[in-house]
mmCIF file with all atom_site columns, C-alpha atoms in Angstrom:
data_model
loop_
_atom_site.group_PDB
_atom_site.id
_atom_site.type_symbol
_atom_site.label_atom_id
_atom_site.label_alt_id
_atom_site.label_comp_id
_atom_site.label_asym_id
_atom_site.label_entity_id
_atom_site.label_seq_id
_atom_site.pdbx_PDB_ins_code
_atom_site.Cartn_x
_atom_site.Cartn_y
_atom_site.Cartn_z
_atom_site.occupancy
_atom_site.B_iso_or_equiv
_atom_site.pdbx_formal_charge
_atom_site.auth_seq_id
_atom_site.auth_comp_id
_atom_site.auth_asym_id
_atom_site.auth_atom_id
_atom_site.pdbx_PDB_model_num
ATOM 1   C CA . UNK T 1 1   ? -151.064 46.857 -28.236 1.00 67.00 ? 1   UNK T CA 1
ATOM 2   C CA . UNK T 1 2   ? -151.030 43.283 -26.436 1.00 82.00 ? 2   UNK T CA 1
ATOM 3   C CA . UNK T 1 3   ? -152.468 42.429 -23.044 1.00 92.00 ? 3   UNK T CA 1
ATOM 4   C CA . UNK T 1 4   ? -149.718 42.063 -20.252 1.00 95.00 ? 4   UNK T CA 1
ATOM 5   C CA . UNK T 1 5   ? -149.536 38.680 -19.363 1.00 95.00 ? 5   UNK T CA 1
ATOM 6   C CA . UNK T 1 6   ? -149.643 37.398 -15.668 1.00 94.00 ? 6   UNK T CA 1
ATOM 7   C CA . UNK T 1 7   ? -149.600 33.453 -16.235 1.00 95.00 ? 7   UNK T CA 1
ATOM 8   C CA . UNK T 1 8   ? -146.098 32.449 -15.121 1.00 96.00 ? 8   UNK T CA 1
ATOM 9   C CA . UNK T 1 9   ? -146.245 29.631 -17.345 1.00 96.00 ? 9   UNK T CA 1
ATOM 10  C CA . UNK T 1 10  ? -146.891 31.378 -20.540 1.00 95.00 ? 10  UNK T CA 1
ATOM 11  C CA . UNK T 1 11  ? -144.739 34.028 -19.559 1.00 97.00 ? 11  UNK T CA 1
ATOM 12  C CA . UNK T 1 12  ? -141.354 31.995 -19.191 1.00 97.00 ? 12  UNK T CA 1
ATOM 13  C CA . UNK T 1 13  ? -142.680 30.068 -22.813 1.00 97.00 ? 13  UNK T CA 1
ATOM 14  C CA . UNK T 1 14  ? -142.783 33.485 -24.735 1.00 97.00 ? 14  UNK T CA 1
ATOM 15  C CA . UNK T 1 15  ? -140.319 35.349 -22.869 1.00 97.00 ? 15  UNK T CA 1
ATOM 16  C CA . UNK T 1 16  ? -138.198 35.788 -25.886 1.00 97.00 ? 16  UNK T CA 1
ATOM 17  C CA . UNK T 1 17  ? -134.814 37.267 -24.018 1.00 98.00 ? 17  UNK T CA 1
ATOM 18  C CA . UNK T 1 18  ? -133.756 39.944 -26.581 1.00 98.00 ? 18  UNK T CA 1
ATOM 19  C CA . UNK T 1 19  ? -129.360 40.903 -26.107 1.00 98.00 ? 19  UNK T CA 1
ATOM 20  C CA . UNK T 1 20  ? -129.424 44.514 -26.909 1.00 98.00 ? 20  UNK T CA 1
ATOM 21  C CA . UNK T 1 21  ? -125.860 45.589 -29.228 1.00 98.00 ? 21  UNK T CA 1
ATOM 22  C CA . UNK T 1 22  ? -123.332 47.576 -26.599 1.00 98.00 ? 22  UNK T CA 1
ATOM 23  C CA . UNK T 1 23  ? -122.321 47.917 -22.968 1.00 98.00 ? 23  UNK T CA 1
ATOM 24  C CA . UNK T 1 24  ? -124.295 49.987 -20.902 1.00 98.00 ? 24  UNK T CA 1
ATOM 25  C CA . UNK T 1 25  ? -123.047 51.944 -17.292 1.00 98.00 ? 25  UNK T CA 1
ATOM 26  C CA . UNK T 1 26  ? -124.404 52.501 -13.999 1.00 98.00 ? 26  UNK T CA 1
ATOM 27  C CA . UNK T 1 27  ? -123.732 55.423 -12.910 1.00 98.00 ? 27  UNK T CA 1
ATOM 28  C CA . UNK T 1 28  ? -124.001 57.425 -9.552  1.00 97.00 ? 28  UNK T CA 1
ATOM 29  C CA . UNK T 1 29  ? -124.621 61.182 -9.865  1.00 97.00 ? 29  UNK T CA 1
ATOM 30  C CA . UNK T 1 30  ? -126.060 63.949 -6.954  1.00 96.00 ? 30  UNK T CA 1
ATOM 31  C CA . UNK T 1 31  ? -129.877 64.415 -6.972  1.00 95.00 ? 31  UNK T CA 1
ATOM 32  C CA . UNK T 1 32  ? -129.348 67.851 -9.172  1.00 94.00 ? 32  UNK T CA 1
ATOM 33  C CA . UNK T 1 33  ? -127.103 66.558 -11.341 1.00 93.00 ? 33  UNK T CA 1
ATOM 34  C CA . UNK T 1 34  ? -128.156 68.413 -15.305 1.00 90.00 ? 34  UNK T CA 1
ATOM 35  C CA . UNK T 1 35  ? -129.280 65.086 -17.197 1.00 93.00 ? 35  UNK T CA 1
ATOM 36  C CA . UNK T 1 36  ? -131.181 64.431 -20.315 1.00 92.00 ? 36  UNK T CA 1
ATOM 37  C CA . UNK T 1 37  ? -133.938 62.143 -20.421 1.00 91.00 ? 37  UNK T CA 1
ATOM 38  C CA . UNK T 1 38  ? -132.983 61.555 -24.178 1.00 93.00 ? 38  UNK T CA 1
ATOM 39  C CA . UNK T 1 39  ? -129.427 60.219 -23.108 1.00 93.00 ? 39  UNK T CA 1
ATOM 40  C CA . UNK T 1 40  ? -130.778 58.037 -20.493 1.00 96.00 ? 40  UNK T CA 1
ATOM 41  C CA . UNK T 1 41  ? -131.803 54.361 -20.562 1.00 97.00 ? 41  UNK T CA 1
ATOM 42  C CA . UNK T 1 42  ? -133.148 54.228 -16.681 1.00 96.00 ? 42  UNK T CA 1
ATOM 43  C CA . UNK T 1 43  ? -133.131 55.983 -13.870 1.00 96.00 ? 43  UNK T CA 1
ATOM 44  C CA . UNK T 1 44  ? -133.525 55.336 -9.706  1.00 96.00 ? 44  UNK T CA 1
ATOM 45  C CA . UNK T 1 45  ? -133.844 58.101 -7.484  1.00 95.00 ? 45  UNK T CA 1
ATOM 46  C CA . UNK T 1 46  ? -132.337 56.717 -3.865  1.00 96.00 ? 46  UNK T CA 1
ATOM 47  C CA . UNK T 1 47  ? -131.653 58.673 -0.504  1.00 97.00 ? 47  UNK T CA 1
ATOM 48  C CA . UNK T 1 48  ? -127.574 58.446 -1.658  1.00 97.00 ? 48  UNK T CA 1
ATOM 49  C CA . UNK T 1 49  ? -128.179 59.911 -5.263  1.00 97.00 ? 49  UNK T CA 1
ATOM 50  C CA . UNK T 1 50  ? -129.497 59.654 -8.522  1.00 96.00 ? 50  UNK T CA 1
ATOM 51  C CA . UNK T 1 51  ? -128.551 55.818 -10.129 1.00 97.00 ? 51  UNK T CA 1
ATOM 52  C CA . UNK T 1 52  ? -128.496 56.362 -14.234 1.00 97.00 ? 52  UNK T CA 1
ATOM 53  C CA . UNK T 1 53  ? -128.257 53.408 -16.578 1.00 98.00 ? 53  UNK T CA 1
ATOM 54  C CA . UNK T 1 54  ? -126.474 54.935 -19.937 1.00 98.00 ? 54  UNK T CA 1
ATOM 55  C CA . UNK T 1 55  ? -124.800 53.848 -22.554 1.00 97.00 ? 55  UNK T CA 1
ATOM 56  C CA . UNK T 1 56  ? -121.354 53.203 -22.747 1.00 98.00 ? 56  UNK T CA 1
ATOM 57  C CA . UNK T 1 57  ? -120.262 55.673 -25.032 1.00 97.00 ? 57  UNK T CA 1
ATOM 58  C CA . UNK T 1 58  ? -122.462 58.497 -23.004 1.00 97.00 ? 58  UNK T CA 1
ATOM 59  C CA . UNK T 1 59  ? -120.628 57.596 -19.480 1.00 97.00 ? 59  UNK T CA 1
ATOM 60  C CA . UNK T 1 60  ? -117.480 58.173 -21.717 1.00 98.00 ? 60  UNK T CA 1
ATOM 61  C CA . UNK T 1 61  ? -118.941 61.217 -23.450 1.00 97.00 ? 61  UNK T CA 1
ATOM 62  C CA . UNK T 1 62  ? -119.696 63.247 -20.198 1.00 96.00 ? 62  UNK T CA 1
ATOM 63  C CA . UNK T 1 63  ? -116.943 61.577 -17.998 1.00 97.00 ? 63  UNK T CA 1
ATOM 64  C CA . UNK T 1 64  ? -118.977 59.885 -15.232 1.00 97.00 ? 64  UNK T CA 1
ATOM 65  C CA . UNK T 1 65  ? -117.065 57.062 -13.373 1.00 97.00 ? 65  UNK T CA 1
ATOM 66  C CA . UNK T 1 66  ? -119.033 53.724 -14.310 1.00 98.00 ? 66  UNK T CA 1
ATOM 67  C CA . UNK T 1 67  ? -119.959 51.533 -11.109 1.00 98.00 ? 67  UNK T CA 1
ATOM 68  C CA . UNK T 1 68  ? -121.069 48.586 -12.927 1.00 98.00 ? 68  UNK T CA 1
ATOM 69  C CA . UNK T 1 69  ? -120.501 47.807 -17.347 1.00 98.00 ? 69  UNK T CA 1
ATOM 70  C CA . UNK T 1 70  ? -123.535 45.546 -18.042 1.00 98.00 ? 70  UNK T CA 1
ATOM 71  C CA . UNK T 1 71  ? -125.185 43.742 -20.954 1.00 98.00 ? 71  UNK T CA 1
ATOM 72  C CA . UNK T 1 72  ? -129.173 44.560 -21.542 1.00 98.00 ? 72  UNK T CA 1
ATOM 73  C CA . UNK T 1 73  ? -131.496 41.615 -21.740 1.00 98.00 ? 73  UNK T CA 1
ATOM 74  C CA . UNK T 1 74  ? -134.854 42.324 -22.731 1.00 98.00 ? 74  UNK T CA 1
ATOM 75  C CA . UNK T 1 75  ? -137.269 40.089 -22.071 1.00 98.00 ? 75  UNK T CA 1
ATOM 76  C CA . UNK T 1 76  ? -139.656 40.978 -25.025 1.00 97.00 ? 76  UNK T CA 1
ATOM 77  C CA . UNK T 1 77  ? -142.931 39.283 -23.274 1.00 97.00 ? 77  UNK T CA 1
ATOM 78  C CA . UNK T 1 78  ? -145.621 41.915 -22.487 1.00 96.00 ? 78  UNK T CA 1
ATOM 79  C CA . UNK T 1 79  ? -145.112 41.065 -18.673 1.00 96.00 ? 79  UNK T CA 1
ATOM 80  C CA . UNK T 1 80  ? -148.091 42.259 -16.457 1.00 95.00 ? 80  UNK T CA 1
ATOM 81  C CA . UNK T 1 81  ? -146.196 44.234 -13.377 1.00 96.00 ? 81  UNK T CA 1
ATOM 82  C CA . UNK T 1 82  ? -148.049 42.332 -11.176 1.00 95.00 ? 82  UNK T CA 1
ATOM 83  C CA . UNK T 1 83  ? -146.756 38.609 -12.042 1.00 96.00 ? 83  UNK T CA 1
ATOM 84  C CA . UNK T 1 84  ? -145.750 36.360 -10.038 1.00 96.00 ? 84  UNK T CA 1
ATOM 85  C CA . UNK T 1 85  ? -142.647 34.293 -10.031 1.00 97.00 ? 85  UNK T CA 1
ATOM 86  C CA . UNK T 1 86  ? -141.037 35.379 -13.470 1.00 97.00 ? 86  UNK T CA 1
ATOM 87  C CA . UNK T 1 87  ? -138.052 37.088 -11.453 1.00 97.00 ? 87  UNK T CA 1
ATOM 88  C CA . UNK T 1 88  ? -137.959 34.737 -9.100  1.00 97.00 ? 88  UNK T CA 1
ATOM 89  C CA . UNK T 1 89  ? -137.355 31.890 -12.262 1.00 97.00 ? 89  UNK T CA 1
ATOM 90  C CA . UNK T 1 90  ? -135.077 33.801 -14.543 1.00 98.00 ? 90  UNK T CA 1
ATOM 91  C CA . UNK T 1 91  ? -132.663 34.380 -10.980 1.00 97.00 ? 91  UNK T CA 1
ATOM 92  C CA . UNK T 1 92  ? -133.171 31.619 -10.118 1.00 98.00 ? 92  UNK T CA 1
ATOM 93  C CA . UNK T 1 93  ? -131.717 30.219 -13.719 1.00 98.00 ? 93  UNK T CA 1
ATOM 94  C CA . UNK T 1 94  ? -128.608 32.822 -13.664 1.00 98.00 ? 94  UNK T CA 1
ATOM 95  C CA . UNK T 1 95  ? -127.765 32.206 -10.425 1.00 98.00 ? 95  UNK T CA 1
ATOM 96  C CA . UNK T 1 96  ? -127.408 28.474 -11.084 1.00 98.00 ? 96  UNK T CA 1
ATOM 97  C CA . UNK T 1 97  ? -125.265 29.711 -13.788 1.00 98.00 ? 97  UNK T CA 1
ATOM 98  C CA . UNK T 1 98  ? -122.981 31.960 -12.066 1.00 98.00 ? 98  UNK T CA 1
ATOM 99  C CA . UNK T 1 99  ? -124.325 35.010 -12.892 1.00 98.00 ? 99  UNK T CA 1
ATOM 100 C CA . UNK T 1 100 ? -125.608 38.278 -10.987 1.00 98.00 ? 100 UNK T CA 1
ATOM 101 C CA . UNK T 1 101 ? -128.332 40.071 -12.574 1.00 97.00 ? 101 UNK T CA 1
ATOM 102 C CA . UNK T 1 102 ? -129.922 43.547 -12.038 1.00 97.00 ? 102 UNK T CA 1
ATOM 103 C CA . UNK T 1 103 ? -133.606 43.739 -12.704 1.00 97.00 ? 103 UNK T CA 1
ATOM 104 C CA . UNK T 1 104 ? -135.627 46.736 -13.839 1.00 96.00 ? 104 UNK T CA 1
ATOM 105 C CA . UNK T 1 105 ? -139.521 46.079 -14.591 1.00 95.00 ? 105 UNK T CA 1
ATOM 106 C CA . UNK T 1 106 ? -140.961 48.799 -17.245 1.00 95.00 ? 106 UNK T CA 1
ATOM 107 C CA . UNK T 1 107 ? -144.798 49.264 -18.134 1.00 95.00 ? 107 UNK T CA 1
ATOM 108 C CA . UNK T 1 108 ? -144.463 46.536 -20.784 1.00 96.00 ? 108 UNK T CA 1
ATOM 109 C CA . UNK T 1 109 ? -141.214 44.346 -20.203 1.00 97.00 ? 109 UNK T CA 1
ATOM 110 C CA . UNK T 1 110 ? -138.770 43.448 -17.781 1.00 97.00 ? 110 UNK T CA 1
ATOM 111 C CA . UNK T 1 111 ? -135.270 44.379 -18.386 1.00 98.00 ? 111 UNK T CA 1
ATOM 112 C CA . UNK T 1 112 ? -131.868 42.199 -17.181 1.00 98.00 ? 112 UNK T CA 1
ATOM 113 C CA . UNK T 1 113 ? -128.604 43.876 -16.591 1.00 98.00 ? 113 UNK T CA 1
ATOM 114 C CA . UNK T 1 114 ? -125.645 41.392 -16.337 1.00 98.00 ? 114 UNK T CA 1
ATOM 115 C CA . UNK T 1 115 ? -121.689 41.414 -16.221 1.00 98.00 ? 115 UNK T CA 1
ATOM 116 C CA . UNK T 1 116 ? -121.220 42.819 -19.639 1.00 98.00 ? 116 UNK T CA 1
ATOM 117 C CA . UNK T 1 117 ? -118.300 39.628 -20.701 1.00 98.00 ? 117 UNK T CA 1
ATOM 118 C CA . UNK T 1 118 ? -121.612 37.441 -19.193 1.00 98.00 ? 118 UNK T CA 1
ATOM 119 C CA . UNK T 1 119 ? -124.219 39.002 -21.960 1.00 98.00 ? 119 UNK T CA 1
ATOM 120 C CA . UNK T 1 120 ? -124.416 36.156 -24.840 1.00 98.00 ? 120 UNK T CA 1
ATOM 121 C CA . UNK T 1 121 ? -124.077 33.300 -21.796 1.00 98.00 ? 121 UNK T CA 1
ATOM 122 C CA . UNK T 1 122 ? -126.715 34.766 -19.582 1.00 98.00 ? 122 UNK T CA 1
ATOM 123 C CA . UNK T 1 123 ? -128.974 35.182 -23.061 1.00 98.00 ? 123 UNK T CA 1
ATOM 124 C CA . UNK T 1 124 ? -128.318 31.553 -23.661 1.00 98.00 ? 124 UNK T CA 1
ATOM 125 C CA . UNK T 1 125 ? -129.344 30.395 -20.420 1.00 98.00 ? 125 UNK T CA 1
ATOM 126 C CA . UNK T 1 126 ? -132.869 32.433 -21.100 1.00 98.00 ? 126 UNK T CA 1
ATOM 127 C CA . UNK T 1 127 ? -133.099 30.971 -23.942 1.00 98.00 ? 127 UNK T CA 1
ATOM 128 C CA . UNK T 1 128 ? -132.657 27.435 -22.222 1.00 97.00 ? 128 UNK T CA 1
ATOM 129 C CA . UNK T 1 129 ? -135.302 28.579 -19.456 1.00 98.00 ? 129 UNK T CA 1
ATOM 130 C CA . UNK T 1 130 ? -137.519 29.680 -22.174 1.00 98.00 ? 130 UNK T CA 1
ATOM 131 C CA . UNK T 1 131 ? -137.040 26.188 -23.977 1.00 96.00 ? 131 UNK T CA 1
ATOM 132 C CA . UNK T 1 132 ? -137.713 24.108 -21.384 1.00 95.00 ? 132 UNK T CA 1
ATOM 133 C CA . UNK T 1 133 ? -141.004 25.705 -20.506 1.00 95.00 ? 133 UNK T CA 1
ATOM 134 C CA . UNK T 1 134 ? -141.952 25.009 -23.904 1.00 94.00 ? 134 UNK T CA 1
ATOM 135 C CA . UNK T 1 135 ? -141.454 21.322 -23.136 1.00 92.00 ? 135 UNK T CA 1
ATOM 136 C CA . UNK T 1 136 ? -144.029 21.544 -19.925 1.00 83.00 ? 136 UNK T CA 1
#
């Protein structure tokens, strides 16, 4: 298993922004709503309800309404959670380009949820981000 990584400028050089296959849903659901773990990609327990990030095809499957249809970016980097400025930069990028982005940060990478028809564009300007660090 790698080290997490914490130097923001190795971190944008070997970020390596990974566009999972599929759309994926946000969904809202009540607190004791029945839900598998196996079924779900994420999950964010707020005051308003339970926020579940599924697939597509699940959403569809058991008929919840879907709040936002994203693309998954993966950043494949070991990313140590307590870096500094990597979410700050890769915004910072997609916002220059026009595009939102929802963040999740796991143990071992950090995870980018965008406008589904914005996927391959929003991978491409990671990629760009990525590529210029190199240059640095």
């Amino acid at each position: 298993m790698s080290q997490p990584e914490n130097d923001l400028a190795v971190l944008l050089r070997t970020m390596r922004p990974e566009l999972h296959p599929g759309a994926f849903a946000f969904i809202s659901l009540p607190h004791d709503a029945d839900v598998s773990v196996s079924e779900v990609i994420a999950t964010f327990r707020e005051a308003e309800g339970l926020t579940v990030v599924v697939d597509e095809e699940t959403a569809a499957r058991r008929g919840w309404p879907v709040l936002f249809r994203a693309a998954w970016i993966t950043l494949t980097v070991h990313s140590d959670l307590a870096a500094v400025g990597l979410t700050a930069a890769f915004a910072r990028a997609l916002g220059a380009a026009g595009i939102s982005c929802n963040v999740m940060a796991a143990a071992y990478h950090d995870h980018i949820f965008v406008p589904f028809d914005d996927g391959p564009r929003a991978r491409d300007v990671l990629v760009a981000l990525q590529c210029d660090a190199m240059r640095r």
